[in-house]
mmCIF file of C-alpha atoms in Angstrom:
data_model
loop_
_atom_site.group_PDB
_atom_site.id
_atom_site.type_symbol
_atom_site.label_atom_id
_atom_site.label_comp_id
_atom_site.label_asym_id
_atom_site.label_seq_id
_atom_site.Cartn_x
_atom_site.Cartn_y
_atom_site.Cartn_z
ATOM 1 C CA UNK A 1070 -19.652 16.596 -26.468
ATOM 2 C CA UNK A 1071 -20.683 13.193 -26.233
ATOM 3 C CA UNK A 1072 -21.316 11.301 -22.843
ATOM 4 C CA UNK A 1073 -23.235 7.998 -21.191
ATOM 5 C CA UNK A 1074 -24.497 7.575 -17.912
ATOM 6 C CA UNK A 1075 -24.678 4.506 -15.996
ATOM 7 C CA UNK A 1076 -26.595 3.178 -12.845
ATOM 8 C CA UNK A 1077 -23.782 2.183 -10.175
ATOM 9 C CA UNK A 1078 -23.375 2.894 -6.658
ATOM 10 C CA UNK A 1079 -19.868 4.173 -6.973
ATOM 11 C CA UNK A 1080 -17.114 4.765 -4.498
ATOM 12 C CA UNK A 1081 -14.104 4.280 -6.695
ATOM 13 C CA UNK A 1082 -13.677 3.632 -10.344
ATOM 14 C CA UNK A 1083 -10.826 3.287 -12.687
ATOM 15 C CA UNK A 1084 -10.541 2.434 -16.404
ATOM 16 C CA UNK A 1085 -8.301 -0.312 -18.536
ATOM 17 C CA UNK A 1086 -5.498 1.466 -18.745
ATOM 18 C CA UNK A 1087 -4.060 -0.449 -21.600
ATOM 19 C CA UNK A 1088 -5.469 1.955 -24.523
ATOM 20 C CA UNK A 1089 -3.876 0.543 -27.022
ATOM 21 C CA UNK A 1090 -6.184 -1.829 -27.200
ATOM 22 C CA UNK A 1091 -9.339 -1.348 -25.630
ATOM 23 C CA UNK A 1092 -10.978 1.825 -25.083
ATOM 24 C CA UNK A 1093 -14.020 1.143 -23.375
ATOM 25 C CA UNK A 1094 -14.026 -0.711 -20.157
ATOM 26 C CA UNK A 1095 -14.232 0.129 -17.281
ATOM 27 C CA UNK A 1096 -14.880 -0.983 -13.808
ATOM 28 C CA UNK A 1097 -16.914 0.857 -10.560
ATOM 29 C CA UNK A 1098 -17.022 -0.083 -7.092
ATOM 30 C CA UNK A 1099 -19.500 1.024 -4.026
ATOM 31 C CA UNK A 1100 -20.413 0.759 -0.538
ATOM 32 C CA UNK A 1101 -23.798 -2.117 -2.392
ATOM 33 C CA UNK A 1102 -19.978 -4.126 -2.376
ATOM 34 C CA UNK A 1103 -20.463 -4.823 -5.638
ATOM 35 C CA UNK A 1104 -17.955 -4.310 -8.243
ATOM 36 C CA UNK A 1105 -19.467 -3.650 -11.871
ATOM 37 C CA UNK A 1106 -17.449 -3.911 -15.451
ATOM 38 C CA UNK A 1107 -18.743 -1.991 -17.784
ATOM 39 C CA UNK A 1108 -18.271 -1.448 -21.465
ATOM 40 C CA UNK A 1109 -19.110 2.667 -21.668
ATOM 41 C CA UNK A 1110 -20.581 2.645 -25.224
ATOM 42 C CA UNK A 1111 -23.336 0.293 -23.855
ATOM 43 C CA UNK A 1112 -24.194 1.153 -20.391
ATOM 44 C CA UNK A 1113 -27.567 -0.651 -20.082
ATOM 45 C CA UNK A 1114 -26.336 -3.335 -17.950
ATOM 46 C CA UNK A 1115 -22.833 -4.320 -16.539
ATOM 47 C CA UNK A 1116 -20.270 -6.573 -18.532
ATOM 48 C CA UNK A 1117 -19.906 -8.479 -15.128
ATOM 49 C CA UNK A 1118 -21.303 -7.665 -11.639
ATOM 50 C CA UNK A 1119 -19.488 -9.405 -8.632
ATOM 51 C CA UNK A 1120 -20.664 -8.986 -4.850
ATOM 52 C CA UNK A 1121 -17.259 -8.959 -2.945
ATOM 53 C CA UNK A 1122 -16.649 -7.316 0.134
ATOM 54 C CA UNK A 1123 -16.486 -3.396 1.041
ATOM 55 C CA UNK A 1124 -13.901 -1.491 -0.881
ATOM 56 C CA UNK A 1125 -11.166 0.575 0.150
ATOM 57 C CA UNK A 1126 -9.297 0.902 -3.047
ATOM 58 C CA UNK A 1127 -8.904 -0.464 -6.559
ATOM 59 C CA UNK A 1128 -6.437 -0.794 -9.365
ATOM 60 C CA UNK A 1129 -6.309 -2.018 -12.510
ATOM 61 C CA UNK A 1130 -2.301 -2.866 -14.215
ATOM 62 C CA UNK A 1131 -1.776 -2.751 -17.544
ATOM 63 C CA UNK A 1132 -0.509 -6.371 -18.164
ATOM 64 C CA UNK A 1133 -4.097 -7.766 -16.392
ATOM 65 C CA UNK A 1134 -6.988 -8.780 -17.357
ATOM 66 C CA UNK A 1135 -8.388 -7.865 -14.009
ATOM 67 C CA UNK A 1136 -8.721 -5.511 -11.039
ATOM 68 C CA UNK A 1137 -6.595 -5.567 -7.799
ATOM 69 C CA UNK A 1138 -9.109 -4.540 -4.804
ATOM 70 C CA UNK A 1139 -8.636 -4.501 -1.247
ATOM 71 C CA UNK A 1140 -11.815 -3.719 1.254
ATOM 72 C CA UNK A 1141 -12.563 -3.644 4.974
ATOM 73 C CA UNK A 1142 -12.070 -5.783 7.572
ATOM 74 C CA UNK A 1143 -15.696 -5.653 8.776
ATOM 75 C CA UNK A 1144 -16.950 -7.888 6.190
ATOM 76 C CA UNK A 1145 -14.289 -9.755 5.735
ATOM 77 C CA UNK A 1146 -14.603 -13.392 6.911
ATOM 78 C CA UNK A 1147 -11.868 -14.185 9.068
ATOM 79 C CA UNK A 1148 -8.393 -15.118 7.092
ATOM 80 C CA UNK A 1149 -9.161 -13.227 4.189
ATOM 81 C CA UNK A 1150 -8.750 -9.649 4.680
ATOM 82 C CA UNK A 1151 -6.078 -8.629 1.974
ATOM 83 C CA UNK A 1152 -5.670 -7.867 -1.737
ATOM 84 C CA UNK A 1153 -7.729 -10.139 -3.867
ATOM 85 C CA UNK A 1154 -7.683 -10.241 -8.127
ATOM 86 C CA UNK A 1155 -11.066 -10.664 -10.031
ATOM 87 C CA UNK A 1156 -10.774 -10.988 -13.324
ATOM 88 C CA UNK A 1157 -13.032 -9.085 -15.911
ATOM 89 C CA UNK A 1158 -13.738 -12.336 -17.506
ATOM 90 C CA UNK A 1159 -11.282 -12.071 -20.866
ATOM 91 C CA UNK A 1160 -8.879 -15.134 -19.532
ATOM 92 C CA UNK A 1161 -11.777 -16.698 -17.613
ATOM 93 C CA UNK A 1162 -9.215 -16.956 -14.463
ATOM 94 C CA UNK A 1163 -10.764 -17.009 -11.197
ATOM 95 C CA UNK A 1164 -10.645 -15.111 -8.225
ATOM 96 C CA UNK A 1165 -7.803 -15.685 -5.969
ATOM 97 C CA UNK A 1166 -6.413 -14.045 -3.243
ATOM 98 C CA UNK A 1167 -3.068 -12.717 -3.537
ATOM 99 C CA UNK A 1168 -1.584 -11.644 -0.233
ATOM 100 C CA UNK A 1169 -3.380 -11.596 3.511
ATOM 101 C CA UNK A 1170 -3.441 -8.490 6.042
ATOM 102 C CA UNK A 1171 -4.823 -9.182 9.701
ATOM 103 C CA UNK A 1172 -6.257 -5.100 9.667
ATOM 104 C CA UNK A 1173 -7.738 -3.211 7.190
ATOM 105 C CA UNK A 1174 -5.786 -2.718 4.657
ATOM 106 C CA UNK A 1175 -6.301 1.383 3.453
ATOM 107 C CA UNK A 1176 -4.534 1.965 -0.124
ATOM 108 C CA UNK A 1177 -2.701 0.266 -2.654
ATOM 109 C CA UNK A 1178 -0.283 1.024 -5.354
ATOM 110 C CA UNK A 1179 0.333 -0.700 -8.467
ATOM 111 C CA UNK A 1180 4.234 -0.896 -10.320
ATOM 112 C CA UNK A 1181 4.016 -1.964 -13.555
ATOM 113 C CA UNK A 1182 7.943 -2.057 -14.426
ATOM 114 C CA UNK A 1183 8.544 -4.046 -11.589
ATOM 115 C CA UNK A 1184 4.893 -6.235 -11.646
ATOM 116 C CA UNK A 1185 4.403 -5.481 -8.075
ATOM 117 C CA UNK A 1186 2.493 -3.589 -5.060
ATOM 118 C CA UNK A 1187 2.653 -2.026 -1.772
ATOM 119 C CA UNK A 1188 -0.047 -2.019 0.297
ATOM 120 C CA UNK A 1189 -0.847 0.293 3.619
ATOM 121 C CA UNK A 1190 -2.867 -1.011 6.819
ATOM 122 C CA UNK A 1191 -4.679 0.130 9.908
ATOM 123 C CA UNK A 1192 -1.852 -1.375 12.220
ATOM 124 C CA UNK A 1193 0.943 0.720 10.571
ATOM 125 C CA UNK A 1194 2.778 -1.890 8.027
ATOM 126 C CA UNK A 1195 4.083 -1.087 4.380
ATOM 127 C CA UNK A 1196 3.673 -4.437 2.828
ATOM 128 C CA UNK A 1197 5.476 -5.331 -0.683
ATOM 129 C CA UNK A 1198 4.509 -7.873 -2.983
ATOM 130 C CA UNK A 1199 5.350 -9.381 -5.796
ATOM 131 C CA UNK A 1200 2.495 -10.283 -8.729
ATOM 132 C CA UNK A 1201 3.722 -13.480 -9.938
ATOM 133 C CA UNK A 1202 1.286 -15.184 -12.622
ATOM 134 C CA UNK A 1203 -2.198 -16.142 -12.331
ATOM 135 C CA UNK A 1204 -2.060 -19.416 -12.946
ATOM 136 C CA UNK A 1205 0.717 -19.820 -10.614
ATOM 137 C CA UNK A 1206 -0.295 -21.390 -7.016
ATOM 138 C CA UNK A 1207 -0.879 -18.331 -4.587
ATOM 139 C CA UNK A 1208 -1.453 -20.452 -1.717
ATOM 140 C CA UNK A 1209 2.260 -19.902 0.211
ATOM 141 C CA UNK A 1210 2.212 -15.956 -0.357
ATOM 142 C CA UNK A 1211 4.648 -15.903 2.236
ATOM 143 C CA UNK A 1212 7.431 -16.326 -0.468
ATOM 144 C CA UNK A 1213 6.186 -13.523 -2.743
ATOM 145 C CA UNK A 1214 6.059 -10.545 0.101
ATOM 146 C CA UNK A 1215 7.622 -8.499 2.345
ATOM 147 C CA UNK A 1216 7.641 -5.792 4.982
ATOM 148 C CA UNK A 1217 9.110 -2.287 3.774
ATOM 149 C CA UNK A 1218 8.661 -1.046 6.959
ATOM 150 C CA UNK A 1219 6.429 -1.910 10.304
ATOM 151 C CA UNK A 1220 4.903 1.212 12.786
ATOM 152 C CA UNK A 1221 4.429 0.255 16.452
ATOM 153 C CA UNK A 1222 2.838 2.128 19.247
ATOM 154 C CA UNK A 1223 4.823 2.623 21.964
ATOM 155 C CA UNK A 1224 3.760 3.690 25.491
ATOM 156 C CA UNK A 1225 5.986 6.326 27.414
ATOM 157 C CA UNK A 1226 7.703 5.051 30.243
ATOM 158 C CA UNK A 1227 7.233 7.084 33.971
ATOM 159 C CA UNK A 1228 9.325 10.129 33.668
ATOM 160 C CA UNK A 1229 10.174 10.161 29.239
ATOM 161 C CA UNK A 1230 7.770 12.433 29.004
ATOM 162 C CA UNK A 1231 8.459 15.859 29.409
ATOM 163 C CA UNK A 1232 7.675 17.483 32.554
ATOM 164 C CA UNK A 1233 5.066 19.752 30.810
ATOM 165 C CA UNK A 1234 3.199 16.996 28.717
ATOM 166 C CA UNK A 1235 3.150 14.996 32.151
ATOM 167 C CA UNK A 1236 1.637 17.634 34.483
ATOM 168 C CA UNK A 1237 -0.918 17.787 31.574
ATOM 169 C CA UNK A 1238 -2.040 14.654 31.146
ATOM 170 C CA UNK A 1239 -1.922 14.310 35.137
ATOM 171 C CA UNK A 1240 -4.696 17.050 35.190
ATOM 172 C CA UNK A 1241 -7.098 15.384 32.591
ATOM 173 C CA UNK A 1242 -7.009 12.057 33.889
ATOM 174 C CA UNK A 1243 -7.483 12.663 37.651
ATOM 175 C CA UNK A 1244 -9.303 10.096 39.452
ATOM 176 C CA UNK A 1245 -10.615 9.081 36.083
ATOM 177 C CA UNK A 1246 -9.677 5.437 35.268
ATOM 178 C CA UNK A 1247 -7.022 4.880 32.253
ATOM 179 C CA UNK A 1248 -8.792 4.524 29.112
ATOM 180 C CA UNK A 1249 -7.312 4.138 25.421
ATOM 181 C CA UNK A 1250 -7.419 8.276 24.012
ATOM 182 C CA UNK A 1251 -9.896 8.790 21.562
ATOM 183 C CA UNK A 1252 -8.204 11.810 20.196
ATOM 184 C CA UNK A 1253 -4.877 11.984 17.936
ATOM 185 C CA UNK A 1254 -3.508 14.892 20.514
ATOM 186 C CA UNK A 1255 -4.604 12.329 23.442
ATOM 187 C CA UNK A 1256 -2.750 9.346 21.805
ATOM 188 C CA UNK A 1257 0.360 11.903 21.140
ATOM 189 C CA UNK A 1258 0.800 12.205 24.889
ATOM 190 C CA UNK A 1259 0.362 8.376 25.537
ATOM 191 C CA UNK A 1260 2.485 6.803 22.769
ATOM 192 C CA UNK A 1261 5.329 7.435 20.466
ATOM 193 C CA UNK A 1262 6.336 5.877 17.139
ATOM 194 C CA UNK A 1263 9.216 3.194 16.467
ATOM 195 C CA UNK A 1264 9.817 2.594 13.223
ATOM 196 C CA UNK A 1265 11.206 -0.852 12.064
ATOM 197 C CA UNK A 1266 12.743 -0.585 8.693
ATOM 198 C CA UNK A 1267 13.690 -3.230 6.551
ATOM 199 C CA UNK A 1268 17.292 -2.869 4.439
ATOM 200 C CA UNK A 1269 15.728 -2.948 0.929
ATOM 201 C CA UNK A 1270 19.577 -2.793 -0.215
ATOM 202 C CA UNK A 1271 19.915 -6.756 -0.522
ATOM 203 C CA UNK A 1272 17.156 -9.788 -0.425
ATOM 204 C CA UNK A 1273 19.517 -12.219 0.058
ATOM 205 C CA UNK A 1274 18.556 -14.336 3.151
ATOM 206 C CA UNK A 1275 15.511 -12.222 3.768
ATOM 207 C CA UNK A 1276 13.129 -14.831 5.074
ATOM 208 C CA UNK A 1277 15.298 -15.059 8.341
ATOM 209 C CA UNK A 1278 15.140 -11.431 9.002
ATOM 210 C CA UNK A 1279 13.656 -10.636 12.214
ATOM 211 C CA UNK A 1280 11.560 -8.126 10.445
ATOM 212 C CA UNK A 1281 10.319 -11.226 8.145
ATOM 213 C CA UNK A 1282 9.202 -13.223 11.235
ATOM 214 C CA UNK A 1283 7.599 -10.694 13.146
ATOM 215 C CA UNK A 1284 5.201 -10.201 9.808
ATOM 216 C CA UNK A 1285 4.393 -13.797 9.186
ATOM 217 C CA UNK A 1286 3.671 -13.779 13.478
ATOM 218 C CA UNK A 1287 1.584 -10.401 13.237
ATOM 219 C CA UNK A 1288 -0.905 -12.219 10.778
ATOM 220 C CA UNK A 1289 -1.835 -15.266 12.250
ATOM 221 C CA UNK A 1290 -1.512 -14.161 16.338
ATOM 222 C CA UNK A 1291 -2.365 -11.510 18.623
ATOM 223 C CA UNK A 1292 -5.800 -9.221 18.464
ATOM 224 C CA UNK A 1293 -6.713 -6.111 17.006
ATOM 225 C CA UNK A 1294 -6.747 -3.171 19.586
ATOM 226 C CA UNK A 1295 -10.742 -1.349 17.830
ATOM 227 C CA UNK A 1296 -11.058 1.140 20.613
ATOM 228 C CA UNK A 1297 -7.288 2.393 20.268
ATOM 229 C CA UNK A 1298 -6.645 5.685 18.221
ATOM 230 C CA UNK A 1299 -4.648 4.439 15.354
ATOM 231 C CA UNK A 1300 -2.023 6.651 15.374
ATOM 232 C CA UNK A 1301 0.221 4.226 13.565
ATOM 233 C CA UNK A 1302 -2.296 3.263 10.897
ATOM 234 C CA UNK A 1303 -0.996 4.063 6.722
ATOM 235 C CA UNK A 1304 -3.876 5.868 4.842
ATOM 236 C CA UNK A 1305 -2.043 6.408 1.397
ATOM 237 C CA UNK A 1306 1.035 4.829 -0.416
ATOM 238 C CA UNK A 1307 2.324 5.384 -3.800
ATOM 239 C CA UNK A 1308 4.866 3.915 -6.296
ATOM 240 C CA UNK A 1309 7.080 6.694 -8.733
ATOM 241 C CA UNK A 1310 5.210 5.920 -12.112
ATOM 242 C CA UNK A 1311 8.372 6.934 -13.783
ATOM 243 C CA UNK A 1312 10.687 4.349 -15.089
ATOM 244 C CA UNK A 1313 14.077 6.036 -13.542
ATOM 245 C CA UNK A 1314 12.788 6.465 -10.215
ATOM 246 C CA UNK A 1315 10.709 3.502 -10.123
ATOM 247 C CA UNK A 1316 11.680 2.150 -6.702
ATOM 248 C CA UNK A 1317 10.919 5.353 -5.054
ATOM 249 C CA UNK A 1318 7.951 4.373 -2.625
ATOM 250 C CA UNK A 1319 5.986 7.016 -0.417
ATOM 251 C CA UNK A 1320 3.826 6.622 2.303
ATOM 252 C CA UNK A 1321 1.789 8.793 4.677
ATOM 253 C CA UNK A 1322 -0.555 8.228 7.544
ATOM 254 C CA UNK A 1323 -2.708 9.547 10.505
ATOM 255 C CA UNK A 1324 0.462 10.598 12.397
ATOM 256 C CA UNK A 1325 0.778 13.358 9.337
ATOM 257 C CA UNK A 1326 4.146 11.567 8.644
ATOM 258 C CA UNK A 1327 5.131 11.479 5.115
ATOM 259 C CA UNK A 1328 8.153 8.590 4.680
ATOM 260 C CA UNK A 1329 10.204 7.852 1.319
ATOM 261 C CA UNK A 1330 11.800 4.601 0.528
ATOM 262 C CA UNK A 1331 13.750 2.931 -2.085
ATOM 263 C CA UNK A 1332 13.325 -0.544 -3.042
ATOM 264 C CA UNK A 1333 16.638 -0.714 -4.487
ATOM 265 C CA UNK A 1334 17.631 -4.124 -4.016
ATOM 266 C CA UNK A 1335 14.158 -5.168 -6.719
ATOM 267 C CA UNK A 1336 16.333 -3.485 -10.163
ATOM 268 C CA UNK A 1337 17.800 -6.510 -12.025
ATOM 269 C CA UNK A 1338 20.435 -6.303 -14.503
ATOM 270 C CA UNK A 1339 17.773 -5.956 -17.299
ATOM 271 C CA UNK A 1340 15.600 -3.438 -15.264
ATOM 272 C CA UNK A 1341 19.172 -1.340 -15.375
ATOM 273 C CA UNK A 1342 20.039 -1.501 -18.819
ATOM 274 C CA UNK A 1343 16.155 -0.169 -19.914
ATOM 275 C CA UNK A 1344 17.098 2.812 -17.550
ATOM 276 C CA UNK A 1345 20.024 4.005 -18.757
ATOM 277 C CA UNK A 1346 19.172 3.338 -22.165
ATOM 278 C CA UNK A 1347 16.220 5.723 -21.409
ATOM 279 C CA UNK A 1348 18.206 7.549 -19.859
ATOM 280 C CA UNK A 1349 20.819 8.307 -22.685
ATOM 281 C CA UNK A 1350 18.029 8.453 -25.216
ATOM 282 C CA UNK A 1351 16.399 11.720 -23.053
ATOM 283 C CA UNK A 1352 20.218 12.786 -23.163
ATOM 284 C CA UNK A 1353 20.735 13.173 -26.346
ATOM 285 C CA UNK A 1354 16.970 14.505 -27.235
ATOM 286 C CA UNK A 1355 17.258 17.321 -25.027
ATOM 287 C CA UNK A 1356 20.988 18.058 -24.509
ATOM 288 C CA UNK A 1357 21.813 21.717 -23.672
ATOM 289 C CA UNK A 1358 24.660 23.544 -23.770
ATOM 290 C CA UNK A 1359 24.176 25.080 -20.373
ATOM 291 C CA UNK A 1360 26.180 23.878 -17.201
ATOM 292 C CA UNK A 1361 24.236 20.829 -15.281
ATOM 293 C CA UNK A 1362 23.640 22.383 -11.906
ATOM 294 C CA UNK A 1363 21.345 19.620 -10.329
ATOM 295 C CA UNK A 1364 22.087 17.323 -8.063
ATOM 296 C CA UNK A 1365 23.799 13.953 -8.599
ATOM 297 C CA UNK A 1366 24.042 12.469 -4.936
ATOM 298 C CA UNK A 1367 20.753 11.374 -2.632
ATOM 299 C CA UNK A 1368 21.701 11.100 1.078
ATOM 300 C CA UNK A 1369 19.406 8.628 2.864
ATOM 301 C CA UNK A 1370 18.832 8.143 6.623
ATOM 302 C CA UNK A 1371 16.434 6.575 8.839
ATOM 303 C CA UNK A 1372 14.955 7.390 12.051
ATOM 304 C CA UNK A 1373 13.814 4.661 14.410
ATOM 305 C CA UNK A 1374 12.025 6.381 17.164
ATOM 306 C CA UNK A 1375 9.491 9.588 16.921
ATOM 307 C CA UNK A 1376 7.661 11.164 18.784
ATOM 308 C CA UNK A 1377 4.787 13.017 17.710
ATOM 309 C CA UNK A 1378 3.331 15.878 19.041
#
């Protein structure tokens, strides 16, 4: 067995994915907040070497000619914590930001039937957007995004909580001053979780959603709360990979929630017709002659409020 080794400090890495056509590359990222390309049959020195900011997550679609990153807040100048594209170099494209995020922003997914991403924060919001092309002008990313879903903390009022959970907390705090809980089962007693969902079912209109506005508000206003358990905060999302079910989005965070969505309302007419064409074509591959037992309906429903214990 063959293999190379190469000097990187490496947090994440992920490879072209495109291999088709190229075989080699591949790009590494580390807490040095550099990110490295490399071509692995000559690992001497990096293709290109980039000092950026500290990564949380990287990806790398198969119609680019660059990475998608996104990194912490902490050195992030002010105004451009986000997703941000460098390019490997190939196009000679420059490195633009693509869509901004007041907290840090924790993973990203990548959907490469419908060119687009979702991205999870620290403040509890599952952002969509849309990868238009690079030469395009990025600077109103307002029109190319939007919120799946937003997680707020919400403080019990006197008396919601239950008379256990209140004689409880009553006992630990004392004649201890209120301070922000530094613990998830202390912020379980203090808050609860609403969930604002957007209706993915239809776009039309969708910039004068209330959802819409309270996004565009939530990244230019207000503070970020650092000494508050984030109980609401998104640690992992994901896109289906597969074609038939790809507007199936999950997401899970610290509240050890795990919630599934469909972006319906993004399948065009053309987006359609390559499904069920796929669809038949699988049909008629592997047709049996048993009775189809599985199921042919999906229920949906949404809950607003939850309270986590």
């Amino acid at each position: 067995m063959q293999y190379s080794c190469l000097k990187a400090s490496t947090l994440l890495f992920t490879f072209y994915p495109n291999l088709q056509f190229v075989r080699e590359l591949l790009v590494t990222v580390g807490d040095d907040r550099m990110v490295k390309f490399w071509d692995i049959t000559k690992t001497c020195v990096p293709l290109k070497a980039v000092k950026r900011f500290l990564p949380t997550e990287v990806s790398w679609p198969v119609l680019w000619s660059g990475i998608f990153q996104t990194q912490e807040c902490c050195f992030t100048t002010l105004g451009q914590q986000g997703l941000h594209y460098l390019d490997s170099g190939y196009l000679g494209h420059k490195p633009f930001f693509v869509c901004t995020r007041k907290a840090t922003v924790w993973s990203l997914s990548m959907s490469d039937w419908v060119n687009s991403c979702v991205m999870g924060d620290n403040i509890g919001d599952l952002v969509f957007s849309l990868l238009c092309d690079p030469d395009c002008n990025y600077a109103n990313t307002k029109r190319h995004r939007f919120p799946v879903y937003r997680t707020e903390l919400v403080q019990f009022r006197p008396g919601q909580l239950l008379k256990q959970a209140q004689e409880e907390e009553e006992q630990e705090v004392g004649d201890v001053p209120l301070e922000e809980p530094q613990s998830y089962r202390g912020a379980a007693k203090k808050y609860y979780l609403r969930f604002l969902d957007m209706d993915l079912r239809s776009f039309k209109k969708y910039q004068e959603k209330p959802l819409m506005k309270k996004l565009h508000t939530s990244e230019i206003k207000g503070i970020l709360s650092v000494d508050q358990m984030p109980l609401n905060a998104l640690y992992k999302v994901r896109f289906n990979p597969n074609m038939d079910a790809h507007g199936w989005v999950l997401s899970a965070g610290q509240s050890g929630l795990v919630r599934v969505h469909c972006v319906r309302g993004l399948s065009g007419s053309l987006m359609h017709k390559l499904v069920h064409e796929a669809q038949a074509q699988f049909s008629a591959m592997f047709r049996s002659q048993e009775h189809d037992a599985t199921a042919t309906a999906v229920r949906c429903c949404t809950a607003d409020t939850m309270q986590v214990r």
